[in-house]
Coordinates of C-alpha atoms in Angstrom, one line a residue:
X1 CA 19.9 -27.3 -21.3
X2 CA 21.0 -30.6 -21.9
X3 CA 24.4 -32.4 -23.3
X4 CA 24.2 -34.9 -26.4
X5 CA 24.0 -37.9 -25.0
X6 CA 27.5 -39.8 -24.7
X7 CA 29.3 -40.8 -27.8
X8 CA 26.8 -38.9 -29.8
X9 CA 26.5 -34.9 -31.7
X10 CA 23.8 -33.5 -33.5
X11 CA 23.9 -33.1 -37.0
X12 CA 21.9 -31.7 -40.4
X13 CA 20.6 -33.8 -43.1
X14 CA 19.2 -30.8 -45.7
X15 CA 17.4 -31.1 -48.9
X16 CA 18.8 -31.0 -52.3
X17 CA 16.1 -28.6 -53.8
X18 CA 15.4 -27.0 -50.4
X19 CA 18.0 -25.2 -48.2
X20 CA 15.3 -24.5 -45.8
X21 CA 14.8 -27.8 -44.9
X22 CA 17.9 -29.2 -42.6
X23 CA 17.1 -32.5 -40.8
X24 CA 18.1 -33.4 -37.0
X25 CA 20.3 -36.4 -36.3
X26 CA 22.3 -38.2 -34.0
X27 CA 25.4 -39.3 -35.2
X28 CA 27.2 -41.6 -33.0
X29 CA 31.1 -42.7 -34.3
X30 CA 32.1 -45.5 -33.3
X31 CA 35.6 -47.1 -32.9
X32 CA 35.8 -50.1 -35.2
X33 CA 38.1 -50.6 -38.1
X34 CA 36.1 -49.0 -40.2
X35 CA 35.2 -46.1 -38.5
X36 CA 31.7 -46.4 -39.3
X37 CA 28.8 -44.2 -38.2
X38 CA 25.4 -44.8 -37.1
X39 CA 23.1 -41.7 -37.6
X40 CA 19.5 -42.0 -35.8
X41 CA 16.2 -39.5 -36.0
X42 CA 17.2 -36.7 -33.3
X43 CA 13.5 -35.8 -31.5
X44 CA 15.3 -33.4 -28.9
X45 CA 15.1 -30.1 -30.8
X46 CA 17.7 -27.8 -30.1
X47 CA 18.2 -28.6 -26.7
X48 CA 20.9 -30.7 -27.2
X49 CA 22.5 -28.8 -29.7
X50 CA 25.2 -26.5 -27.8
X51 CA 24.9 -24.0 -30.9
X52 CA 21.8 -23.2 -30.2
X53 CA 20.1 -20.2 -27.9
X54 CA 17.0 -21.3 -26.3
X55 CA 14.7 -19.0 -24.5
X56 CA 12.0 -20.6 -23.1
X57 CA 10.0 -17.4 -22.7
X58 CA 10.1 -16.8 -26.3
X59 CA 10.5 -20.1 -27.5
X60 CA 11.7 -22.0 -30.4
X61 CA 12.6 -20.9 -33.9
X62 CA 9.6 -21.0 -36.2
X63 CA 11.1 -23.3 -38.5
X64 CA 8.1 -23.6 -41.1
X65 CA 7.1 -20.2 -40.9
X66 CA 8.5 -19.9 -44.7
X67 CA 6.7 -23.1 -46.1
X68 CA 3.3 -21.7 -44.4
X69 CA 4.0 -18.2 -45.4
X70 CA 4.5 -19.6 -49.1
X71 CA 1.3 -21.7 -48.9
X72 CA -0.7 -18.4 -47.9
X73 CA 0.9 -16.1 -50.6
X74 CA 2.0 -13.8 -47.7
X75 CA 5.7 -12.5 -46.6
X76 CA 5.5 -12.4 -42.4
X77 CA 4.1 -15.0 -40.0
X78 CA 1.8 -13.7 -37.4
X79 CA 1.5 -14.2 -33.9
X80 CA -1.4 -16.5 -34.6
X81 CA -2.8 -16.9 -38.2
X82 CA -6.5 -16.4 -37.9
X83 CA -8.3 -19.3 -40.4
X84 CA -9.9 -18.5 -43.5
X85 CA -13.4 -19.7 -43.6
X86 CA -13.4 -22.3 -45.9
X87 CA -10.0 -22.9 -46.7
X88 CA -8.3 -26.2 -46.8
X89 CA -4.9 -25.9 -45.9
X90 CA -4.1 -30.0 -45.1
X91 CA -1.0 -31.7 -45.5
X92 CA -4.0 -34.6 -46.8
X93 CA -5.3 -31.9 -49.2
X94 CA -2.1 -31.4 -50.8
X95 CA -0.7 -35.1 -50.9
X96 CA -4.3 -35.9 -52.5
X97 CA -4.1 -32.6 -55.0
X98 CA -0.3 -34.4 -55.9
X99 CA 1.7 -31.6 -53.9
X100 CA 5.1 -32.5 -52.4
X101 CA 5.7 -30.4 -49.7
X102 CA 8.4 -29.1 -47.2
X103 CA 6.9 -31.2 -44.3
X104 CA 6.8 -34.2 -46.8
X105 CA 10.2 -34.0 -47.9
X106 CA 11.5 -33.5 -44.4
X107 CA 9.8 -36.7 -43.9
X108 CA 11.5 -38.7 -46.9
X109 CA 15.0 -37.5 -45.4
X110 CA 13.9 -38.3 -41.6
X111 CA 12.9 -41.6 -42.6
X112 CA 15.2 -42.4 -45.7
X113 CA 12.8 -42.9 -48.0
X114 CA 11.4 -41.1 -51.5
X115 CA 9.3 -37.9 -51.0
X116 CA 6.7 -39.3 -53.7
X117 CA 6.2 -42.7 -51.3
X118 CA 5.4 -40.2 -48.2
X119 CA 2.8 -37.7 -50.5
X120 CA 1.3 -41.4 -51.0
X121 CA 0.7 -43.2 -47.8
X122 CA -0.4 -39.7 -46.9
X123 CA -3.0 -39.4 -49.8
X124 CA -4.3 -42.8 -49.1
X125 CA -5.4 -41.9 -45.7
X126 CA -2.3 -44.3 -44.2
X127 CA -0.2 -42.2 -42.4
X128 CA -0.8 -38.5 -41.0
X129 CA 1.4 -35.7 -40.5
X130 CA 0.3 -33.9 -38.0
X131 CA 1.7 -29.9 -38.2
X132 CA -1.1 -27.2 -37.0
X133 CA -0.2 -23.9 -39.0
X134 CA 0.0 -22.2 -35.8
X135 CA 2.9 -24.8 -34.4
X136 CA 5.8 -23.5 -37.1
X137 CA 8.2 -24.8 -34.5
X138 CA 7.5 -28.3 -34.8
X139 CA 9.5 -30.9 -37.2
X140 CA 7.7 -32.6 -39.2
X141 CA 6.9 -36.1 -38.5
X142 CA 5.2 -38.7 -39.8
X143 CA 2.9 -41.4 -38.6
X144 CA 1.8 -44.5 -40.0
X145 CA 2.2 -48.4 -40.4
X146 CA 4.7 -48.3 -43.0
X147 CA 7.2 -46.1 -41.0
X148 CA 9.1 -46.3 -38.0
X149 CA 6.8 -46.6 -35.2
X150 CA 6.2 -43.7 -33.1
X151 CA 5.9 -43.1 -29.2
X152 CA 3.4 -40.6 -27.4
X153 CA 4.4 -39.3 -24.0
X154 CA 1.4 -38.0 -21.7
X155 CA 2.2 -34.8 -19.4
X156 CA 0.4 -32.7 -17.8
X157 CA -0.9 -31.0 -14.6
X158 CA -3.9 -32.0 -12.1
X159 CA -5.6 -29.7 -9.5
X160 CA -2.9 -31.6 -7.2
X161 CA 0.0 -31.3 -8.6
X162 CA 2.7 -30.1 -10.8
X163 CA 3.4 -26.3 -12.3
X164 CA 3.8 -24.6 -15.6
X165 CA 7.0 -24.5 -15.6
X166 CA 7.3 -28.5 -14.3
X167 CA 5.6 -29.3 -17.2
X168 CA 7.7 -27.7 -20.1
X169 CA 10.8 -29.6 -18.2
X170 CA 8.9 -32.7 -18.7
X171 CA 8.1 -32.3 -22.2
X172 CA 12.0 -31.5 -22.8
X173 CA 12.9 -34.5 -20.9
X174 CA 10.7 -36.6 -22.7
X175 CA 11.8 -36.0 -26.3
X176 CA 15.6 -35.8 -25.0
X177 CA 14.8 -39.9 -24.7
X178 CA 12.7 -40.1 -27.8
X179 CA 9.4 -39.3 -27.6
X180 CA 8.2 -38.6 -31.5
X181 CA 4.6 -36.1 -29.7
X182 CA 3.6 -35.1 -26.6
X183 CA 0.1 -34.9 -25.4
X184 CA -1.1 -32.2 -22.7
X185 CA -3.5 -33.8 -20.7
X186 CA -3.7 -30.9 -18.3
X187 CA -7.0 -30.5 -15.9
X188 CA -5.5 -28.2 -13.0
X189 CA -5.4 -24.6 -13.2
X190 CA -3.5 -22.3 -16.3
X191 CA -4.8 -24.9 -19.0
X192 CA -4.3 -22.3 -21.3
X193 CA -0.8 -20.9 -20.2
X194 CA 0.6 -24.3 -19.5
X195 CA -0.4 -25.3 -23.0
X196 CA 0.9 -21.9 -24.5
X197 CA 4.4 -22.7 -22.5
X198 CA 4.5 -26.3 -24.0
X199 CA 3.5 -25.7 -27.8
X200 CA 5.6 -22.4 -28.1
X201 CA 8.7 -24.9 -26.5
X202 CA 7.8 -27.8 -28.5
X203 CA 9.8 -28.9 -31.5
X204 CA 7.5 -32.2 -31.6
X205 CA 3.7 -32.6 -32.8
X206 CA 1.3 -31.5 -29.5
X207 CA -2.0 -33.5 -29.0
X208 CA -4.6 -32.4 -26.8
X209 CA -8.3 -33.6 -25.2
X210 CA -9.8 -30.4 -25.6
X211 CA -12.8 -32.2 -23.6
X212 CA -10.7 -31.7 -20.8
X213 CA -10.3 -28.1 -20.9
X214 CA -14.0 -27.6 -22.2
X215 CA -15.2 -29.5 -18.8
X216 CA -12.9 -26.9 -16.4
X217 CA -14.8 -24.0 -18.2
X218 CA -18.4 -25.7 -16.3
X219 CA -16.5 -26.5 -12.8
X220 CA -16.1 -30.0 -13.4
X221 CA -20.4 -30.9 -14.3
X222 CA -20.1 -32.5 -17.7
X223 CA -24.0 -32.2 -17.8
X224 CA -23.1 -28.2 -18.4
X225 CA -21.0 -29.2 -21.5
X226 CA -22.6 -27.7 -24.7
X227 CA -21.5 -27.7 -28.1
X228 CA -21.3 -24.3 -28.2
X229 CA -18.8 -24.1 -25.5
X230 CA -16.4 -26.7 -27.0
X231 CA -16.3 -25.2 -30.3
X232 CA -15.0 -22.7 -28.3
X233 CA -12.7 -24.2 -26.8
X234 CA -11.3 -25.9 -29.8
X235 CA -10.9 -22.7 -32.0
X236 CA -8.9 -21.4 -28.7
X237 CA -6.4 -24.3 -28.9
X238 CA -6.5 -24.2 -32.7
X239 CA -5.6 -20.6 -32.8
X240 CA -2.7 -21.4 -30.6
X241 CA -1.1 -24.6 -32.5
X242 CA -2.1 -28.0 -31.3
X243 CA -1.2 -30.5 -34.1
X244 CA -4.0 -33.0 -32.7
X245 CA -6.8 -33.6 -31.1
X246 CA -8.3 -36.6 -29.3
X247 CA -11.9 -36.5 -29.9
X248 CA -14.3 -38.7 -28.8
X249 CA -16.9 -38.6 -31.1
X250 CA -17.8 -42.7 -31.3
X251 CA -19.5 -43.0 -27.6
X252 CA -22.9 -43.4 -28.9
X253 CA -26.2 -43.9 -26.7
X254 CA -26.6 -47.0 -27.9
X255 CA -23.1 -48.7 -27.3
X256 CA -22.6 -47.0 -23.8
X257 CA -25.4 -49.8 -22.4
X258 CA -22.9 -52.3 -23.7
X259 CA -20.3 -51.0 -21.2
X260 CA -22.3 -50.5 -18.1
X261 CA -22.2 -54.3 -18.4
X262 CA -18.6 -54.4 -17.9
X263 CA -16.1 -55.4 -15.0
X264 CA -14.4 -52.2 -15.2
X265 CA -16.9 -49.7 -16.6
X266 CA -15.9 -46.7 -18.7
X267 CA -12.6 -45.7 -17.8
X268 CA -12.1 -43.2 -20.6
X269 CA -12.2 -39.8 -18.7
X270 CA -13.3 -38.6 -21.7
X271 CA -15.6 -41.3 -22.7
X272 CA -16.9 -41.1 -19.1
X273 CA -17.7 -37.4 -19.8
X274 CA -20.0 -37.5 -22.8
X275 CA -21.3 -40.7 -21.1
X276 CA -22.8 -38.8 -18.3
X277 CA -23.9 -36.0 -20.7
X278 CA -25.7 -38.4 -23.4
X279 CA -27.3 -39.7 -20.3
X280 CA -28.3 -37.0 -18.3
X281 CA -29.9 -35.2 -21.5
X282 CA -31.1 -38.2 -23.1
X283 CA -29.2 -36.7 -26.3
X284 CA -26.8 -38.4 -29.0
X285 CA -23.1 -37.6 -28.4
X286 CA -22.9 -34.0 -29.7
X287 CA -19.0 -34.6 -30.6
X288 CA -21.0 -37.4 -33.4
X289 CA -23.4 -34.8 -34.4
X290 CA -21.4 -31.8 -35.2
X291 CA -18.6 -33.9 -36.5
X292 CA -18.5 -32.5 -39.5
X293 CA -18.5 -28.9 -37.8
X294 CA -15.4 -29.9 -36.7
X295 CA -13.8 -30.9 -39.6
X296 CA -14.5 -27.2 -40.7
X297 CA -12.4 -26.1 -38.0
X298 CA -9.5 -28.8 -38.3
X299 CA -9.2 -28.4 -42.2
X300 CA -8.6 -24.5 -41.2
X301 CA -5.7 -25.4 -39.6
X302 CA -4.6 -28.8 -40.4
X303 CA -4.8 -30.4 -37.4
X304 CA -5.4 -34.0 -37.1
X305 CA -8.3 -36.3 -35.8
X306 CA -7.1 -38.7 -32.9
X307 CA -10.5 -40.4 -32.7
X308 CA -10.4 -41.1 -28.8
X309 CA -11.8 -44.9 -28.2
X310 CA -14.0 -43.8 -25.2
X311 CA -15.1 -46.9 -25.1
X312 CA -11.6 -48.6 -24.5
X313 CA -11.5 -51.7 -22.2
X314 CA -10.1 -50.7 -18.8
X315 CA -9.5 -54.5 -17.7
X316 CA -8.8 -57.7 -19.6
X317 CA -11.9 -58.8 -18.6
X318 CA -13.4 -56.4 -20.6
X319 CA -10.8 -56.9 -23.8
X320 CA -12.7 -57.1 -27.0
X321 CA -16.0 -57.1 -26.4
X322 CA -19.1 -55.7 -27.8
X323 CA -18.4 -51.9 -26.3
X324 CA -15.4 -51.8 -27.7
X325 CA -16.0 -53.1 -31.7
X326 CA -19.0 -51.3 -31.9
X327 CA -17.3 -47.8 -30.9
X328 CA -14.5 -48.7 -33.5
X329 CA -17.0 -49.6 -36.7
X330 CA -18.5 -45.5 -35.5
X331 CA -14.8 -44.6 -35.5
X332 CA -14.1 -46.4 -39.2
X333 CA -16.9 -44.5 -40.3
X334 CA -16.0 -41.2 -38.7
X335 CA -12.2 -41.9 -40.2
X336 CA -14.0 -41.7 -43.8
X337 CA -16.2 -38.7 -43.4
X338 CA -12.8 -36.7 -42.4
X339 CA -11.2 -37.7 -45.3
X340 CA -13.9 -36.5 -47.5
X341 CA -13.2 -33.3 -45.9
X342 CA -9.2 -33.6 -46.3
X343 CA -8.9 -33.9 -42.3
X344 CA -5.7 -36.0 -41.5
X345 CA -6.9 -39.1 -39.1
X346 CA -5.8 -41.6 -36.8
X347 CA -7.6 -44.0 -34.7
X348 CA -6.8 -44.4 -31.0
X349 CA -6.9 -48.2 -29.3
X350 CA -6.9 -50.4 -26.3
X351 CA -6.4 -50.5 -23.5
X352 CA -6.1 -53.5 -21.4
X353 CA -5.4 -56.7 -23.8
X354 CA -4.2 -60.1 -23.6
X355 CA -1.3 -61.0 -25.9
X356 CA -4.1 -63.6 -26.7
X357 CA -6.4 -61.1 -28.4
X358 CA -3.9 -58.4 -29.6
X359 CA -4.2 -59.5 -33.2
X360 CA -8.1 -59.6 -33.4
X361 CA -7.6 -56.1 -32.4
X362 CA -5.2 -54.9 -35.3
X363 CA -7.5 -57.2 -37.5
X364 CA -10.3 -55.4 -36.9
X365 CA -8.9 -52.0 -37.2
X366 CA -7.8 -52.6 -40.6
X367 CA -11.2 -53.7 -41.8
X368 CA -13.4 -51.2 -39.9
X369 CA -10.7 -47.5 -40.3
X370 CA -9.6 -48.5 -43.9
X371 CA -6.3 -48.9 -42.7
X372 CA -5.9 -45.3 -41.1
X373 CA -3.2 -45.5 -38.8
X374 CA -3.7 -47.0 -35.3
X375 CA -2.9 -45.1 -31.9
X376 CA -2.4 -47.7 -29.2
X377 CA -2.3 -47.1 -25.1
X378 CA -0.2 -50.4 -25.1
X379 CA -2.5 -52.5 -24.7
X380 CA -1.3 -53.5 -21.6
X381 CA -1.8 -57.3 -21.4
X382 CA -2.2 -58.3 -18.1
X383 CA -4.1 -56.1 -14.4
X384 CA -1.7 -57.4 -11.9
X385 CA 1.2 -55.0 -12.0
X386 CA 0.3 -51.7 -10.8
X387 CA 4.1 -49.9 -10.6
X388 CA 5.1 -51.8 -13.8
X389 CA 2.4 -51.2 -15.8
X390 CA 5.3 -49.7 -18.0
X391 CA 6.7 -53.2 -18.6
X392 CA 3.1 -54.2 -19.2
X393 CA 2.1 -52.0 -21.7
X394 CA 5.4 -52.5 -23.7
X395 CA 4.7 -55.8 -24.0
X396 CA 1.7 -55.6 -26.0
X397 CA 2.5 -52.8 -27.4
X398 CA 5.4 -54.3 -29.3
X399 CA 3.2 -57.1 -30.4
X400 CA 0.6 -54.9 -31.8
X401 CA 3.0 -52.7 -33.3
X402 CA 4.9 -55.3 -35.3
X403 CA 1.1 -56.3 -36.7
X404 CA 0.8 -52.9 -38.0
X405 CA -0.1 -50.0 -35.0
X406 CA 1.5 -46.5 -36.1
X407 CA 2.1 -45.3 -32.9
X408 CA 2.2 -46.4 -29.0
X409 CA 1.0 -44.0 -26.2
X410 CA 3.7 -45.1 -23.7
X411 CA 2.6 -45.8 -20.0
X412 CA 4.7 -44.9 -16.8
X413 CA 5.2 -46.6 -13.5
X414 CA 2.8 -44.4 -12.4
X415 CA -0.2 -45.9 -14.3
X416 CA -3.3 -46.2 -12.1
X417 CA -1.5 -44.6 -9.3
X418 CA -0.5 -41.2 -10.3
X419 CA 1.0 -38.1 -12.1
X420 CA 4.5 -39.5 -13.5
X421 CA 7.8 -37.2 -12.3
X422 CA 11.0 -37.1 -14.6
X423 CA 11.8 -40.2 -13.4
X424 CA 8.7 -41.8 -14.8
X425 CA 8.6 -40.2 -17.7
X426 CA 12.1 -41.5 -18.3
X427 CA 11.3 -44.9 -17.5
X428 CA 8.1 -44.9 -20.0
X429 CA 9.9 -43.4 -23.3
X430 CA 12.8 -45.8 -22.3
X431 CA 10.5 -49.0 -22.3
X432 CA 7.8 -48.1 -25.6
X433 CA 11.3 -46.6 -27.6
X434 CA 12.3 -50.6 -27.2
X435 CA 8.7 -52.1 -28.0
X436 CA 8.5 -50.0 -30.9
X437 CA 12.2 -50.7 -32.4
X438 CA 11.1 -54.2 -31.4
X439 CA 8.6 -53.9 -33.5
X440 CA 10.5 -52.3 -36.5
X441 CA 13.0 -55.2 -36.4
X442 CA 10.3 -57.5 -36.6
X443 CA 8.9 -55.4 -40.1
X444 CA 12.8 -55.8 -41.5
X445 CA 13.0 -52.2 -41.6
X446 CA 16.7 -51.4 -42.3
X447 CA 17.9 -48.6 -40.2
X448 CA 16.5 -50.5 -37.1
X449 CA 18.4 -53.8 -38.1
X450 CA 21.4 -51.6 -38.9
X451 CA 21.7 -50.2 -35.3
X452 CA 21.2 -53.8 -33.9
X453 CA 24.1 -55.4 -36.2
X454 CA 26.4 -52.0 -34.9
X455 CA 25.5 -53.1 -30.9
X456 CA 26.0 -56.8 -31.8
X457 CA 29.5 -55.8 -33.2
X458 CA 30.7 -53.9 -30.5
X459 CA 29.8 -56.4 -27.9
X460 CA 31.9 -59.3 -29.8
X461 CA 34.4 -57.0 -30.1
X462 CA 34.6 -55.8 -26.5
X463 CA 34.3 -51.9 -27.8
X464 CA 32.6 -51.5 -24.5
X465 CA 32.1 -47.6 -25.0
X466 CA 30.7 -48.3 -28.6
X467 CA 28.6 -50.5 -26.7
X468 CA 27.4 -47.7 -24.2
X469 CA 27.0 -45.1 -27.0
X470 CA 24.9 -47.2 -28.8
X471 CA 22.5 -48.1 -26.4
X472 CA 19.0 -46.6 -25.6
X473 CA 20.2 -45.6 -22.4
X474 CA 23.6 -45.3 -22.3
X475 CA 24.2 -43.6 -19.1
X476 CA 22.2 -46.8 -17.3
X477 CA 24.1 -49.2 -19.4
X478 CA 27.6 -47.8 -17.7
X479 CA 26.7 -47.1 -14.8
X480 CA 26.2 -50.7 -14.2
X481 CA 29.3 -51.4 -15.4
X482 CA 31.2 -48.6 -13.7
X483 CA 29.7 -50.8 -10.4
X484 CA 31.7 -54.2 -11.5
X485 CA 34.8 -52.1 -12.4
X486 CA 35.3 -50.5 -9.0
X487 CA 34.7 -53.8 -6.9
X488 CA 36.9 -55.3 -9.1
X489 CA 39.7 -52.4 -8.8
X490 CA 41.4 -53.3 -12.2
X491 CA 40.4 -52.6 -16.1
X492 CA 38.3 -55.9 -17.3
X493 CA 38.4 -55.1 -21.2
X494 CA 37.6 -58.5 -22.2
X495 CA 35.2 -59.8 -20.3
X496 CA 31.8 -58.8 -18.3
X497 CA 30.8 -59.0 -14.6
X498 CA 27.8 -61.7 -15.2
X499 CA 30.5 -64.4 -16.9
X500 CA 33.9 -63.5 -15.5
X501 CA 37.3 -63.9 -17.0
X502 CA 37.0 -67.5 -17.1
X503 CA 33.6 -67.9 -18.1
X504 CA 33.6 -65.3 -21.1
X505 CA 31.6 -67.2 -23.7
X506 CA 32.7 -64.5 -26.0
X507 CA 36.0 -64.4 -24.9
X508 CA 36.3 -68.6 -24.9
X509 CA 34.6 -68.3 -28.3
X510 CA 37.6 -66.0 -29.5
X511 CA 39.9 -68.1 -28.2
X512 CA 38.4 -71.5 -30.4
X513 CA 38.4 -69.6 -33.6
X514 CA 42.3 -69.8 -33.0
X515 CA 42.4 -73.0 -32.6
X516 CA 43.4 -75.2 -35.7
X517 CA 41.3 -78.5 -36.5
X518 CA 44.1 -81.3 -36.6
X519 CA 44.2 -83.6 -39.7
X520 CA 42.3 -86.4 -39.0
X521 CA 44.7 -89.5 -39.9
X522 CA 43.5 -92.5 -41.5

């Protein structure tokens, strides 16, 4: 598959109490007197490791088969494990019944803290581990304001575009650059098998709409939707190992007049969806009616809420308005009616934002979700820059990350225009990975200030490949520099292309430390 990236192998972190549990890192060595090491959170699976044998037909180890197969009294892991009516088999329900488990201390090791602090946020309804039974590949990971902020990356086919097998490369490609989930937003043909190829591949938490797949089974007319045939539909997913859903169970009749007075409508497909079915059958949202139907389902499981903002402004002249807050008091509300059933939940967020009005935003979450984490799309702070709308969205999303979002939904060049290719996929990991250490330097969180102080280092010391290795993108970052050193035909160890030799502030600020202050004479 694919090589470590440069300067970089994988290693194991494992527990002291628990051989089973051996944590992925990549360790970078770098060249300084001290030899030190930097080790960071490795998201790529085994497809960097060169040890490992992958078969994408039959997937990937099932990792937590063993801490499942303990939880269930039971010796061999199934194909699928079929639910138990009425069992609760949460990572929420543990945390709150004071149970440490695998996933949780994976977590502690992944994010170098104590096992007890991550049973905690969990049990408080602050962070979510999301880790379907049915998904025993998938590493546990964590999600919540008082950890490292995650990424999302978005794949998925269309009826236009894009294969089964196109989609498994990009979920690969995605957590090679460090995407923490992946969401399969297919609507094209194989839902099913696409999604079967993907979780079964997947050593990160998979997130689903299943309105998306429930609205193929009526040929595209959501006024055929039913609650009958998205139960359905979400047992069918459940069964085969999505970690989350996105549900959009807060588009009420009585806030969807709200958005029809907007610049930019609903632009939610989801939200758009249930919009057209309240509508045309002059019913309440039937997602809001059966909610706690589904919590019966999702407790089965453990799978986590990702309450879908349906309602999410589509344009900044929409940003924060009446739509939008009154969807998110319904999804506060929702947030606590899961918990009573031991559901793990987040809370999904705007949308287009200016920086203006980002912290209302994170204010107002906290009040109205009771500080369940927050899922952002961004917010992307400005409509004028369809093909950047990467850069756009990891501006805000850095701002509303550092304020306390748990995870950012990263956006592509292809935003507004189209299905991202590897190249955009690249690009969109690339740019919310940087928002959200951004954001984790801002909180003072250690490991993230560690890795800057290495960088910082290495470019005083002109270590120019400690430099490369320790960059997000390392084959970018020398690249570029490969371009100075062949028009300049000679090694240029000591200074860089932008300053020159006799520019070097570095270099001249080297040169002064040297420099002895003369005795100033009386």
């Amino acid at each position: 598959m694919y090589q470590p990236l440069p300067g970089s192998r994988k290693i194991y972190k494992q527990s002291e109490h628990n051989p089973d549990i051996r944590v992925p890192f990549r360790q970078i060595n770098l060249s300084d007197k001290e030899q030190s090491q930097i080790e960071l959170y490795d998201t790529s699976g085994p497809y960097t490791d060169p040890l490992a044998q992958i078969d994408l037909e039959h997937g990937l180890p099932k990792i937590r088969a063993h801490w499942i197969n303990q939880r269930a009294d039971v010796d061999e892991y199934p194909g699928y494990r079929q639910a138990q009516t009425g069992r609760t088999v949460t990572q929420l329900y543990y945390a709150q019944n004071g149970i440490i488990t695998p996933e949780m201390e994976f977590i502690a090791i992944r994010e170098q803290c104590e096992p007890e602090f991550v049973r905690e946020e969990v049990a408080n309804g602050r962070a979510i581990i999301p880790c379907n039974i049915n998904h025993p590949e998938c590493e546990p990971c964590i999600i919540g304001q008082n950890f490292l902020v995650k990424i999302n990356a978005n794949i998925g086919n269309s009826s236009l575009s894009s294969t089964i097998e196109e989609e498994v490369e990009k979920m690969i490609w995605a957590i090679r650059w460090g995407g923490d989930t992946v969401m399969d937003l297919s609507t094209g043909a194989n839902i099913h098998e696409t999604r079967e190829w993907i979780i079964r591949n997947s050593p990160v938490p998979i997130g689903t709409v299943p309105i998306y797949q429930a609205l193929e089974k009526v040929n595209g007319n959501p006024e055929d939707l039913s609650w009958e045939l998205y139960k359905e539909t979400l047992i069918e997913q459940a069964r085969q190992g999505v970690d989350y859903f996105t549900i959009h169970a807060g588009v009420l009749l009585e806030n969807i007049a709200y958005a029809h007075k907007r610049k930019a409508g609903i632009v939610s497909r989801g939200g758009s969806i249930l919009t057209k079915w309240c509508l045309t059958h002059e019913k309440e949202n039937f997602l809001y009616t059966h909610f706690e139907d589904i919590c019966a389902i999702l407790k089965q499981y453990d799978i986590a809420f990702s309450l879908g903002d349906g309602l999410r402004p589509g344009c900044i002249a929409d940003a924060n308005d009446k739509a939008q807050f009154a969807e998110l008091k319904v999804l506060g509300g929702l947030a606590q009616i899961a918990k009573k059933h031991a559901v793990q939940t987040m809370i999904e967020g705007p949308g287009h934002v200016p920086l203006n009005l980002i912290q209302e935003n994170m204010t107002k979450q906290k009040e109205f979700c009771h500080d369940a984490p927050f899922y952002t799309l961004g917010p992307l702070t400005t409509d004028i820059s369809p093909g950047y709308d990467h850069i756009t969205s990891a501006i805000g999303g850095a701002m509303i990350a550092w304020q306390g979002t748990a995870m950012l939904c990263y956006v592509t060049p292809k935003e507004h225009l189209g299905l991202p290719n590897k190249k955009d996929v690249k690009e969109g990991i690339i740019a919310h990975k940087i928002a959200a250490h951004s954001a984790d330097l801002a909180k003072g969180h250690p490991k993230a200030i560690e890795w800057d102080n290495a960088i910082s280092q290495a470019r005083f010391d002109f270590r120019w490949q400690d430099q490369f290795h320790l960059t997000i993108d390392p084959d970018t970052a020398q690249s570029y520099r490969n371009e100075y050193l062949q028009k300049k035909g000679m090694p240029c160890e000591d200074h860089c292309s932008m300053c020159g030799p006799k520019f070097c502030s570095i270099k001249i600020s080297k040169e002064s430390r040297q420099i002895q202050p003369r005795t100033s004479s009386k």
